[in-house]
PDB file of C-alpha atoms in Angstrom:
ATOM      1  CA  UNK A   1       0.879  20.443  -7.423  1.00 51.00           C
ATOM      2  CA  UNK A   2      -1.114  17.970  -5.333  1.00 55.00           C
ATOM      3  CA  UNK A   3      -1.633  15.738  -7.989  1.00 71.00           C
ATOM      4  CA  UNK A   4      -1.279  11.777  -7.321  1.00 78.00           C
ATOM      5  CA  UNK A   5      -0.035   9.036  -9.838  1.00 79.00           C
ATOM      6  CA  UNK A   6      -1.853   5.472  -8.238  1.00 85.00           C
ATOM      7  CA  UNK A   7      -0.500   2.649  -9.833  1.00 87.00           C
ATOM      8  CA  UNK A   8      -2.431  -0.084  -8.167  1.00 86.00           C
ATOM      9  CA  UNK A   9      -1.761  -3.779  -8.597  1.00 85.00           C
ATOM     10  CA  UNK A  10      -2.668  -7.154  -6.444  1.00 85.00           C
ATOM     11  CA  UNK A  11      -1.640  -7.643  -2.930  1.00 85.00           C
ATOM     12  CA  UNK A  12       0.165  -3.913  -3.280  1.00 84.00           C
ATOM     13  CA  UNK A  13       3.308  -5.501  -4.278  1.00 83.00           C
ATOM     14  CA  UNK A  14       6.073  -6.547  -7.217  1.00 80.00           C
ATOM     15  CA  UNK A  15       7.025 -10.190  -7.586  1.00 79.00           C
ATOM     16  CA  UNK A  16      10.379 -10.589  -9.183  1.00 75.00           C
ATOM     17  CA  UNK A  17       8.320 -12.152 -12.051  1.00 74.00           C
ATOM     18  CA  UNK A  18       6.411  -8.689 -12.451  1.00 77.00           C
ATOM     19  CA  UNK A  19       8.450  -5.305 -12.405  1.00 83.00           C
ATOM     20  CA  UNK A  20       5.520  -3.165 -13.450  1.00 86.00           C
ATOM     21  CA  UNK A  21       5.332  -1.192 -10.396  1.00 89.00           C
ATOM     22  CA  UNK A  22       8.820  -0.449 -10.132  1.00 90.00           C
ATOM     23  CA  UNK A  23       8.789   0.509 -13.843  1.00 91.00           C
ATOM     24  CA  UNK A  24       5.908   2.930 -13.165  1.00 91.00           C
ATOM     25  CA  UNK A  25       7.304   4.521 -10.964  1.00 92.00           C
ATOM     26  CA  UNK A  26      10.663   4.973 -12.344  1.00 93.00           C
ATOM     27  CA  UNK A  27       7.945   6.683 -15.567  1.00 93.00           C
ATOM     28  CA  UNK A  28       6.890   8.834 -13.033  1.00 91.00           C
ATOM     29  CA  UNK A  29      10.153   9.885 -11.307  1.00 92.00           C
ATOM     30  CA  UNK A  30      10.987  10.556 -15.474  1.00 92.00           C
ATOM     31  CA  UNK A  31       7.953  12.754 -15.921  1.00 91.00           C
ATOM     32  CA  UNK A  32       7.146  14.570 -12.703  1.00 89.00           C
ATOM     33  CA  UNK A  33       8.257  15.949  -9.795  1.00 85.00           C
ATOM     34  CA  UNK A  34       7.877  13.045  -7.715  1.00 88.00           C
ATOM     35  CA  UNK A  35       9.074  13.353  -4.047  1.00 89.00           C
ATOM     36  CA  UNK A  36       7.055  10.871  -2.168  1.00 92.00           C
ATOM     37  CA  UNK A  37       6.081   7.495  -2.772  1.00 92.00           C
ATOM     38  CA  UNK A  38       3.232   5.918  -0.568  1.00 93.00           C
ATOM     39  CA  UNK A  39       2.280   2.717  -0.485  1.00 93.00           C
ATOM     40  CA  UNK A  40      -1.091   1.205   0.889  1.00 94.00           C
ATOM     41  CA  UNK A  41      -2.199  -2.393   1.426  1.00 93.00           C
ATOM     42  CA  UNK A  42      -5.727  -3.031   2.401  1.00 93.00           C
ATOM     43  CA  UNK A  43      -7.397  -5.186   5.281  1.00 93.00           C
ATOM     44  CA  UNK A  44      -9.210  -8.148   3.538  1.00 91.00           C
ATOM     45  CA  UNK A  45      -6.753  -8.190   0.392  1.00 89.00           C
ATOM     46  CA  UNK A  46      -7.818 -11.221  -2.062  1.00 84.00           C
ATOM     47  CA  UNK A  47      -4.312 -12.127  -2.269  1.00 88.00           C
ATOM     48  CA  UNK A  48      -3.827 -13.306   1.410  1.00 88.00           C
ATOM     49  CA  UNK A  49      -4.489 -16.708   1.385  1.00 85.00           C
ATOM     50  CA  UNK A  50      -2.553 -19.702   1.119  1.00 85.00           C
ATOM     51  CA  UNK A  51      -0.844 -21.749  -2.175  1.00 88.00           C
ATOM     52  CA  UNK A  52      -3.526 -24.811  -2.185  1.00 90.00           C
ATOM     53  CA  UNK A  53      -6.674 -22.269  -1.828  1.00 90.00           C
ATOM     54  CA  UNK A  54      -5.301 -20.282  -4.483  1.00 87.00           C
ATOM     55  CA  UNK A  55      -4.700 -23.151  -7.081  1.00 90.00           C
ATOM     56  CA  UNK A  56      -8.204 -24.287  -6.327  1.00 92.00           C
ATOM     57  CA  UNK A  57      -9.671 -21.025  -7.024  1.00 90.00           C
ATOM     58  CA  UNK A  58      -7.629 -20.757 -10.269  1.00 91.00           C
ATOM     59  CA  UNK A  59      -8.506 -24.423 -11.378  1.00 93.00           C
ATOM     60  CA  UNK A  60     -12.913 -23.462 -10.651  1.00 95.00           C
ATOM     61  CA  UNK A  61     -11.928 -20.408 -12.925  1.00 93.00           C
ATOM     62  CA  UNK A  62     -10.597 -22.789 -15.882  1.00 95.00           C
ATOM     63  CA  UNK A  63      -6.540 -21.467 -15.216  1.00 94.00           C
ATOM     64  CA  UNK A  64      -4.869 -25.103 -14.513  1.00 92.00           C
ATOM     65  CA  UNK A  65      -1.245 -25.226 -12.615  1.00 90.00           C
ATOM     66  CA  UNK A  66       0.155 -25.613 -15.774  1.00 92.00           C
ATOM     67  CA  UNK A  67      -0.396 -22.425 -17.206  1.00 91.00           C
ATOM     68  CA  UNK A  68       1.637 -21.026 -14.234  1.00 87.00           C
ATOM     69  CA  UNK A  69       4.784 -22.685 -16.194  1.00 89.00           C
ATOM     70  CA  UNK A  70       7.546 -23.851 -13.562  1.00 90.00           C
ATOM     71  CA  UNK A  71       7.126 -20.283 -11.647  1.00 86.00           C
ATOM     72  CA  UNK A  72       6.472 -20.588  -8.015  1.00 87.00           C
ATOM     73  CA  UNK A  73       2.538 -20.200  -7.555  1.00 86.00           C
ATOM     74  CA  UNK A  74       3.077 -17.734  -3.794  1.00 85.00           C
ATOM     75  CA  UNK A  75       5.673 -16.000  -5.866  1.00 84.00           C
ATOM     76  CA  UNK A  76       3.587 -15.473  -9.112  1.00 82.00           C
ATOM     77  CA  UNK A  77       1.023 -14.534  -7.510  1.00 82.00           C
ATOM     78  CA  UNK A  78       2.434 -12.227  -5.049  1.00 82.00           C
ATOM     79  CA  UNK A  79       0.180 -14.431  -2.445  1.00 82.00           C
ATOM     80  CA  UNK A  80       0.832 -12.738   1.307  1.00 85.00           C
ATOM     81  CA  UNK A  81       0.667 -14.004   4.461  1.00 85.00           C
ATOM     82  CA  UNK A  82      -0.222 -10.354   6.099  1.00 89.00           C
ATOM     83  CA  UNK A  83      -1.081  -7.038   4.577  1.00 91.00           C
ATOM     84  CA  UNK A  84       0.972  -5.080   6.873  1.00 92.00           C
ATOM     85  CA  UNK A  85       4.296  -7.684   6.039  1.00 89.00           C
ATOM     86  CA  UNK A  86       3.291  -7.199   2.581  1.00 89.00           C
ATOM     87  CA  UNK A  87       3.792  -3.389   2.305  1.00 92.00           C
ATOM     88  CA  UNK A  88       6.811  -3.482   4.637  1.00 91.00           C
ATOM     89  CA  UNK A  89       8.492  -5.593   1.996  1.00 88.00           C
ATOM     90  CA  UNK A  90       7.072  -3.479  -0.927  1.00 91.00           C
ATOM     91  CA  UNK A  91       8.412  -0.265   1.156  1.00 92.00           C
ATOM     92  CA  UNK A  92      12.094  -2.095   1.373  1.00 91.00           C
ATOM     93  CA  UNK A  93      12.387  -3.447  -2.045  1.00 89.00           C
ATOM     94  CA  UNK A  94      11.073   0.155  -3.329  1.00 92.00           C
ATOM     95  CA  UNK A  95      13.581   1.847  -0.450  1.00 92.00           C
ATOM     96  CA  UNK A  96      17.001  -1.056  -1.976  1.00 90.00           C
ATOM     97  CA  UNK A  97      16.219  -0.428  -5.328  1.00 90.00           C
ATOM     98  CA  UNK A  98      18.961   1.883  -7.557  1.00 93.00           C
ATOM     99  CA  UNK A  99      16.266   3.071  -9.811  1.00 93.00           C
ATOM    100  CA  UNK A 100      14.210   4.869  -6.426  1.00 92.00           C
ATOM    101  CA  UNK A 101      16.869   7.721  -5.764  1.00 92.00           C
ATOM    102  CA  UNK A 102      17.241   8.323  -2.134  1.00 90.00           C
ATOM    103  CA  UNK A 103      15.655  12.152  -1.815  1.00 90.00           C
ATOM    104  CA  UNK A 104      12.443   9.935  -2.340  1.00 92.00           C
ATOM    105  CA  UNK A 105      10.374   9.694   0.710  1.00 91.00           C
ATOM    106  CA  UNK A 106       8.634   6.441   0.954  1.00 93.00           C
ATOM    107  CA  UNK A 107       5.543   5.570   3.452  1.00 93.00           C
ATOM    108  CA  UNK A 108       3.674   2.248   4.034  1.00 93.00           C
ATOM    109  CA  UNK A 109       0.109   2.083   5.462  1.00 94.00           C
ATOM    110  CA  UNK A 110      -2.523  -0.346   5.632  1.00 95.00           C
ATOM    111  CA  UNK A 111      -6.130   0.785   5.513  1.00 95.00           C
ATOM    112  CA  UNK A 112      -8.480  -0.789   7.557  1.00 95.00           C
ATOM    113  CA  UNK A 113     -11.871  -1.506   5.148  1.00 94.00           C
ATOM    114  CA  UNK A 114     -14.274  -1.619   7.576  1.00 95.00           C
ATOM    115  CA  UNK A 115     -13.275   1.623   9.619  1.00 95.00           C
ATOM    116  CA  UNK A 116     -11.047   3.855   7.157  1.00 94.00           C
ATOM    117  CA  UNK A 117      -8.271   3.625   9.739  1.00 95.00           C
ATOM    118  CA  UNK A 118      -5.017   4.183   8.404  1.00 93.00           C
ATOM    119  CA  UNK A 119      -2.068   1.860  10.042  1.00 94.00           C
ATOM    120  CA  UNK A 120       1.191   3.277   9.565  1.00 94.00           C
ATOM    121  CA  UNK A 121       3.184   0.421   8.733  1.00 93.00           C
ATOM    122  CA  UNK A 122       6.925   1.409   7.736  1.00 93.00           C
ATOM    123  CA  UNK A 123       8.828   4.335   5.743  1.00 92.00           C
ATOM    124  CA  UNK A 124      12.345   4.764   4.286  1.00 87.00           C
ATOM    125  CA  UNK A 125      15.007   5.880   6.695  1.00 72.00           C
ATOM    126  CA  UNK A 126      15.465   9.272   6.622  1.00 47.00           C
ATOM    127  CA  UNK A 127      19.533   8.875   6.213  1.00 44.00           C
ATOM    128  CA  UNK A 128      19.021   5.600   4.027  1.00 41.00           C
ATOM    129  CA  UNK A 129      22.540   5.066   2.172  1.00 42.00           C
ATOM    130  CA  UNK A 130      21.992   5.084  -1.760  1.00 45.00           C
ATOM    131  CA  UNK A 131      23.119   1.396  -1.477  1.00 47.00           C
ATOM    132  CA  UNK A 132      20.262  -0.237  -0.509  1.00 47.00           C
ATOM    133  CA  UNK A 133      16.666   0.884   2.105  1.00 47.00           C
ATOM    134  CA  UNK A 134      16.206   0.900   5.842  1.00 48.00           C
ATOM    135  CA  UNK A 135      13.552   0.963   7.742  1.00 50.00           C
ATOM    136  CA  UNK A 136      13.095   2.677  10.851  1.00 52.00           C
ATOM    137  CA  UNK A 137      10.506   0.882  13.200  1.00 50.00           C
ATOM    138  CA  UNK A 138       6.686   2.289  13.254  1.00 47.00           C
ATOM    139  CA  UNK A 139       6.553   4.414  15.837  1.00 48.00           C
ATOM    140  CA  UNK A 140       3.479   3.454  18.310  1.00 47.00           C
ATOM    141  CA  UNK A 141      -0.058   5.083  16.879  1.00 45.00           C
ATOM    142  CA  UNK A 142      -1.379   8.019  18.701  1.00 47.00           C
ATOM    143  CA  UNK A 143      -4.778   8.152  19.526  1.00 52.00           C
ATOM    144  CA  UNK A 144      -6.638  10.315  17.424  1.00 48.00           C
ATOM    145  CA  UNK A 145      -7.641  13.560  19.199  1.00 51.00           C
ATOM    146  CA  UNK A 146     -11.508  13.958  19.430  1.00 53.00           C
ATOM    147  CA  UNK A 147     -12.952  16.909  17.768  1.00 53.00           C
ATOM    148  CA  UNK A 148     -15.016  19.162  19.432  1.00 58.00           C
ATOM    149  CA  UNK A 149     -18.605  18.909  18.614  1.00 57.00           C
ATOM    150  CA  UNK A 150     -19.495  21.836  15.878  1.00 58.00           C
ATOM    151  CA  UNK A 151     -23.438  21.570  16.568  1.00 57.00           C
ATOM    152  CA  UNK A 152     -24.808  24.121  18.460  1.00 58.00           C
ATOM    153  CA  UNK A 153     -26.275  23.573  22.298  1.00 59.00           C
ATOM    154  CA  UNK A 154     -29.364  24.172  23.242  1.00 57.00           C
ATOM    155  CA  UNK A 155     -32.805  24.304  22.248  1.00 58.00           C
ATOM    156  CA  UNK A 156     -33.268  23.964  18.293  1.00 55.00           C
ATOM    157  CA  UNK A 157     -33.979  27.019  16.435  1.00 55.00           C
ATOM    158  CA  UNK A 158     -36.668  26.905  13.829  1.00 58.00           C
ATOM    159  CA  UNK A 159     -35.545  27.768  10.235  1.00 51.00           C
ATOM    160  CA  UNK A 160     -37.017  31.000   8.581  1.00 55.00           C
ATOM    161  CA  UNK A 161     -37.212  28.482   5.300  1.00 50.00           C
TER     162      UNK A 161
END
């Protein structure tokens, strides 16, 4: 139908803490014909930065450690190290897991912010076993074909209007 269900979260990922994504999904898979699953990470994601910067930022917002409970912060958090690594492992976990049936295509890109540029990052293995996901290497990006230019040469025509 060309319809898309987006179920967006932080850092593009599910912590073992946080099995909403996977949950979604599995909602959608229930209710529609769902035969792809993409997902996309994001140049300049919030959640790449490091354990110590993210505690500080959580203590200036009034959240102290202790409200985390005993729960690894990086782990609670979902905090990433690299966009592209972090949809790689979303694309694997979503690829391993028993509730993702195997006729389910699944495709990992990063966008680039600034440009729009999509970076194919990983997909499913086409002959992935329905015990667990592989991931066949990105292939190397083409460069993008140049359109030809659809303005008209030549000396500017003056509009009737």
């Amino acid at each position: 139908r060309g319809d898309a269900l987006v179920v967006r979260n932080a850092g593009a990922t599910a912590t073992p803490v946080d099995q909403s994504v996977v949950r979604s999904i599995v909602g959608a898979l229930m209710n529609f014909e769902i035969r792809e699953i993409l997902v996309l990470g994001h140049t300049a994601c919030g959640m790449k930065r490091d354990t110590t910067d993210a505690l500080d930022r959580l203590k200036r917002c009034g959240v102290p450690r202790e409200a985390l409970g005993t729960h690894d912060v990086r782990e609670w958090l979902g905090l990433l190290t690299s966009e592209s690594e972090s949809v790689r492992a979303m694309v694997t976990k979503l690829a391993a897991s028993p509730l993702i049936p195997a006729r389910i295509a699944i495709y990992g890109f990063v966008i680039d912010t600034q440009t729009g540029k999509l970076e194919f990052v990983a997909q499913r293995d086409e002959e992935i076993s329905p015990e667990g996901g592989v991931l066949r290497p990105a292939p190397p990006l083409a460069e993008p074909k140049s359109a030809p230019d659809p303005r008209p040469r030549g000396p500017r025509r003056k509009s009737r209007w």
